[in-house]
Amino acid sequence: MALSRTRIARPVRPPRPAGDKGPQLQAAKAAQTRARLIDATVRCLVKYGYANTTTPKVADEAGLSRGAMMHHFENGTSLIKSTIAELHEKRLRAFRRAADKPVHEVTDLVETYWRQLQKPAFIAFHELAVAARTDSELASILKPLQDEFSEKFNAQAEQLFPEWASSPDNFALAMTLSQTILEGMAISLQTGAMVAEKVEPMLRHLERQIAALVPAAEGGDAGAQASEPEAVKPQRMPRRKSS
């Protein structure tokens, strides 16, 4: 997208009479229109790629005039910035929903995140991340928002998974491992570097690796953690029968 900073002149509207309840309705309508434009931007990024996504295409995708779009986003830069922020918020909301359970099963969390990576939001974000490598203006928008997202994500993860509090290093490793593996798999599927038949075995293997990092349950040996015992558990030899 050509990140135009040019502002469009807007018509001057007469003031509303006192006591008019219109502002509340207008605010709700404005929020809906902004969401509509952001969704249209995501669809354009998926369909056309970043370089070919333009504000006229976004307006057309949203079914709005370019003037109406500029009423909410004065240029392409503000639109892209809001789109990135919304993509991050969607990931945070999905993470909260997946973790909002009394018992956290590794399988549920892995499957939930994997499903999120199959949606247009991830494809759009990946498109932006790749484009930012050679687009300094886009990088200057993406980098601070990505840093802010990482801080929120890590803080939220610590609150949602108190059972990992005794082993913060293992928790950080588990989060990094799952994000790196799953996002890498999603990209490999998009590019054809990975066949669909490999997805299930990879997901199950990742679940075992994460489960091996879970801290030992309370009441176990002091200081014991599940990383080493669980890691070798699948290879445990059968007991010999007593003669």
PDB file of C-alpha atoms in Angstrom, residues 87-203:
ATOM      1  CA  LEU A  87      -4.840  -7.943  14.237  1.00  0.00           C
ATOM      2  CA  HIS A  88      -2.916  -7.986  17.511  1.00  0.00           C
ATOM      3  CA  GLU A  89      -6.103  -7.542  19.542  1.00  0.00           C
ATOM      4  CA  LYS A  90      -7.717 -10.470  17.746  1.00  0.00           C
ATOM      5  CA  ARG A  91      -4.790 -12.691  18.714  1.00  0.00           C
ATOM      6  CA  LEU A  92      -5.013 -11.568  22.339  1.00  0.00           C
ATOM      7  CA  ARG A  93      -8.768 -12.201  22.454  1.00  0.00           C
ATOM      8  CA  ALA A  94      -8.359 -15.660  20.944  1.00  0.00           C
ATOM      9  CA  PHE A  95      -5.628 -16.459  23.459  1.00  0.00           C
ATOM     10  CA  ARG A  96      -7.847 -15.363  26.361  1.00  0.00           C
ATOM     11  CA  ARG A  97     -10.731 -17.512  25.134  1.00  0.00           C
ATOM     12  CA  ALA A  98      -8.503 -20.564  24.781  1.00  0.00           C
ATOM     13  CA  ALA A  99      -7.048 -20.127  28.263  1.00  0.00           C
ATOM     14  CA  ASP A 100     -10.329 -19.281  30.030  1.00  0.00           C
ATOM     15  CA  LYS A 101     -10.736 -22.764  31.497  1.00  0.00           C
ATOM     16  CA  PRO A 102     -10.252 -24.196  34.998  1.00  0.00           C
ATOM     17  CA  VAL A 103      -7.903 -26.851  33.615  1.00  0.00           C
ATOM     18  CA  HIS A 104      -5.446 -26.089  30.832  1.00  0.00           C
ATOM     19  CA  GLU A 105      -4.944 -28.955  28.432  1.00  0.00           C
ATOM     20  CA  VAL A 106      -1.929 -28.622  26.155  1.00  0.00           C
ATOM     21  CA  THR A 107      -3.883 -30.142  23.265  1.00  0.00           C
ATOM     22  CA  ASP A 108      -6.651 -27.522  23.505  1.00  0.00           C
ATOM     23  CA  LEU A 109      -4.200 -24.630  23.512  1.00  0.00           C
ATOM     24  CA  VAL A 110      -2.171 -25.959  20.586  1.00  0.00           C
ATOM     25  CA  GLU A 111      -5.268 -26.710  18.523  1.00  0.00           C
ATOM     26  CA  THR A 112      -6.800 -23.301  19.260  1.00  0.00           C
ATOM     27  CA  TYR A 113      -3.697 -21.386  18.217  1.00  0.00           C
ATOM     28  CA  TRP A 114      -3.298 -23.546  15.125  1.00  0.00           C
ATOM     29  CA  ARG A 115      -6.863 -22.754  14.043  1.00  0.00           C
ATOM     30  CA  GLN A 116      -6.146 -19.038  14.473  1.00  0.00           C
ATOM     31  CA  LEU A 117      -3.199 -19.348  12.115  1.00  0.00           C
ATOM     32  CA  GLN A 118      -5.452 -20.686   9.359  1.00  0.00           C
ATOM     33  CA  LYS A 119      -7.528 -17.499   9.315  1.00  0.00           C
ATOM     34  CA  PRO A 120      -7.031 -14.477   7.034  1.00  0.00           C
ATOM     35  CA  ALA A 121      -5.763 -12.380   9.956  1.00  0.00           C
ATOM     36  CA  PHE A 122      -2.516 -14.358  10.162  1.00  0.00           C
ATOM     37  CA  ILE A 123      -2.001 -14.314   6.401  1.00  0.00           C
ATOM     38  CA  ALA A 124      -2.472 -10.536   6.422  1.00  0.00           C
ATOM     39  CA  PHE A 125      -0.064 -10.058   9.311  1.00  0.00           C
ATOM     40  CA  HIS A 126       2.557 -12.252   7.666  1.00  0.00           C
ATOM     41  CA  GLU A 127       2.176 -10.221   4.483  1.00  0.00           C
ATOM     42  CA  LEU A 128       2.853  -7.048   6.472  1.00  0.00           C
ATOM     43  CA  ALA A 129       5.814  -8.565   8.306  1.00  0.00           C
ATOM     44  CA  VAL A 130       7.479  -9.656   5.058  1.00  0.00           C
ATOM     45  CA  ALA A 131       6.839  -6.291   3.394  1.00  0.00           C
ATOM     46  CA  ALA A 132       8.310  -4.436   6.385  1.00  0.00           C
ATOM     47  CA  ARG A 133      11.707  -6.012   5.728  1.00  0.00           C
ATOM     48  CA  THR A 134      12.276  -3.698   2.767  1.00  0.00           C
ATOM     49  CA  ASP A 135       9.802  -0.917   3.602  1.00  0.00           C
ATOM     50  CA  SER A 136      11.261   1.310   6.301  1.00  0.00           C
ATOM     51  CA  GLU A 137       8.058   3.317   6.720  1.00  0.00           C
ATOM     52  CA  LEU A 138       5.994   0.193   7.287  1.00  0.00           C
ATOM     53  CA  ALA A 139       8.676  -1.182   9.618  1.00  0.00           C
ATOM     54  CA  SER A 140       8.511   2.001  11.692  1.00  0.00           C
ATOM     55  CA  ILE A 141       4.777   1.348  12.164  1.00  0.00           C
ATOM     56  CA  LEU A 142       4.973  -2.400  12.700  1.00  0.00           C
ATOM     57  CA  LYS A 143       7.925  -2.614  15.115  1.00  0.00           C
ATOM     58  CA  PRO A 144       6.531  -0.547  18.030  1.00  0.00           C
ATOM     59  CA  LEU A 145       3.117  -2.191  17.703  1.00  0.00           C
ATOM     60  CA  GLN A 146       4.758  -5.624  17.695  1.00  0.00           C
ATOM     61  CA  ASP A 147       6.757  -4.738  20.820  1.00  0.00           C
ATOM     62  CA  GLU A 148       3.582  -3.536  22.532  1.00  0.00           C
ATOM     63  CA  PHE A 149       1.787  -6.742  21.552  1.00  0.00           C
ATOM     64  CA  SER A 150       4.605  -8.918  22.924  1.00  0.00           C
ATOM     65  CA  GLU A 151       4.470  -7.128  26.281  1.00  0.00           C
ATOM     66  CA  LYS A 152       0.692  -7.532  26.513  1.00  0.00           C
ATOM     67  CA  PHE A 153       0.837 -11.160  25.397  1.00  0.00           C
ATOM     68  CA  ASN A 154       3.498 -12.116  27.948  1.00  0.00           C
ATOM     69  CA  ALA A 155       1.736 -10.294  30.789  1.00  0.00           C
ATOM     70  CA  GLN A 156      -1.571 -11.924  29.869  1.00  0.00           C
ATOM     71  CA  ALA A 157       0.031 -15.363  29.639  1.00  0.00           C
ATOM     72  CA  GLU A 158       1.482 -15.054  33.141  1.00  0.00           C
ATOM     73  CA  GLN A 159      -1.961 -14.185  34.528  1.00  0.00           C
ATOM     74  CA  LEU A 160      -3.787 -16.940  32.665  1.00  0.00           C
ATOM     75  CA  PHE A 161      -1.323 -19.715  33.504  1.00  0.00           C
ATOM     76  CA  PRO A 162      -0.454 -19.409  37.220  1.00  0.00           C
ATOM     77  CA  GLU A 163       0.458 -23.108  37.301  1.00  0.00           C
ATOM     78  CA  TRP A 164       3.689 -22.207  35.500  1.00  0.00           C
ATOM     79  CA  ALA A 165       4.716 -19.610  38.098  1.00  0.00           C
ATOM     80  CA  SER A 166       7.275 -21.940  39.683  1.00  0.00           C
ATOM     81  CA  SER A 167       9.123 -22.318  36.383  1.00  0.00           C
ATOM     82  CA  PRO A 168       9.141 -19.030  34.428  1.00  0.00           C
ATOM     83  CA  ASP A 169      12.046 -20.134  32.243  1.00  0.00           C
ATOM     84  CA  ASN A 170      10.203 -23.274  31.145  1.00  0.00           C
ATOM     85  CA  PHE A 171       7.076 -21.218  30.518  1.00  0.00           C
ATOM     86  CA  ALA A 172       8.952 -18.748  28.326  1.00  0.00           C
ATOM     87  CA  LEU A 173      10.483 -21.662  26.432  1.00  0.00           C
ATOM     88  CA  ALA A 174       7.084 -23.341  25.973  1.00  0.00           C
ATOM     89  CA  MET A 175       5.514 -20.139  24.638  1.00  0.00           C
ATOM     90  CA  THR A 176       8.393 -19.453  22.256  1.00  0.00           C
ATOM     91  CA  LEU A 177       8.474 -23.064  21.082  1.00  0.00           C
ATOM     92  CA  SER A 178       4.742 -23.204  20.349  1.00  0.00           C
ATOM     93  CA  GLN A 179       4.658 -19.838  18.575  1.00  0.00           C
ATOM     94  CA  THR A 180       7.738 -20.546  16.469  1.00  0.00           C
ATOM     95  CA  ILE A 181       6.731 -24.066  15.452  1.00  0.00           C
ATOM     96  CA  LEU A 182       3.065 -23.331  14.731  1.00  0.00           C
ATOM     97  CA  GLU A 183       3.672 -20.125  12.791  1.00  0.00           C
ATOM     98  CA  GLY A 184       6.463 -21.817  10.853  1.00  0.00           C
ATOM     99  CA  MET A 185       4.107 -24.664   9.989  1.00  0.00           C
ATOM    100  CA  ALA A 186       1.413 -22.231   8.844  1.00  0.00           C
ATOM    101  CA  ILE A 187       3.848 -20.425   6.553  1.00  0.00           C
ATOM    102  CA  SER A 188       5.193 -23.720   5.205  1.00  0.00           C
ATOM    103  CA  LEU A 189       1.660 -24.819   4.330  1.00  0.00           C
ATOM    104  CA  GLN A 190       1.043 -21.538   2.506  1.00  0.00           C
ATOM    105  CA  THR A 191       4.213 -21.887   0.444  1.00  0.00           C
ATOM    106  CA  GLY A 192       3.823 -25.611  -0.238  1.00  0.00           C
ATOM    107  CA  ALA A 193       6.962 -26.494   1.717  1.00  0.00           C
ATOM    108  CA  MET A 194       4.876 -28.724   3.988  1.00  0.00           C
ATOM    109  CA  VAL A 195       2.149 -31.201   3.056  1.00  0.00           C
ATOM    110  CA  ALA A 196      -1.118 -31.312   4.986  1.00  0.00           C
ATOM    111  CA  GLU A 197      -0.527 -34.921   6.031  1.00  0.00           C
ATOM    112  CA  LYS A 198       2.336 -33.802   8.259  1.00  0.00           C
ATOM    113  CA  VAL A 199       0.233 -31.373  10.299  1.00  0.00           C
ATOM    114  CA  GLU A 200      -1.291 -33.820  12.792  1.00  0.00           C
ATOM    115  CA  PRO A 201       1.985 -35.632  13.594  1.00  0.00           C
ATOM    116  CA  MET A 202       3.709 -32.275  14.068  1.00  0.00           C
ATOM    117  CA  LEU A 203       0.962 -30.975  16.376  1.00  0.00           C
TER     118      LEU A 203
END
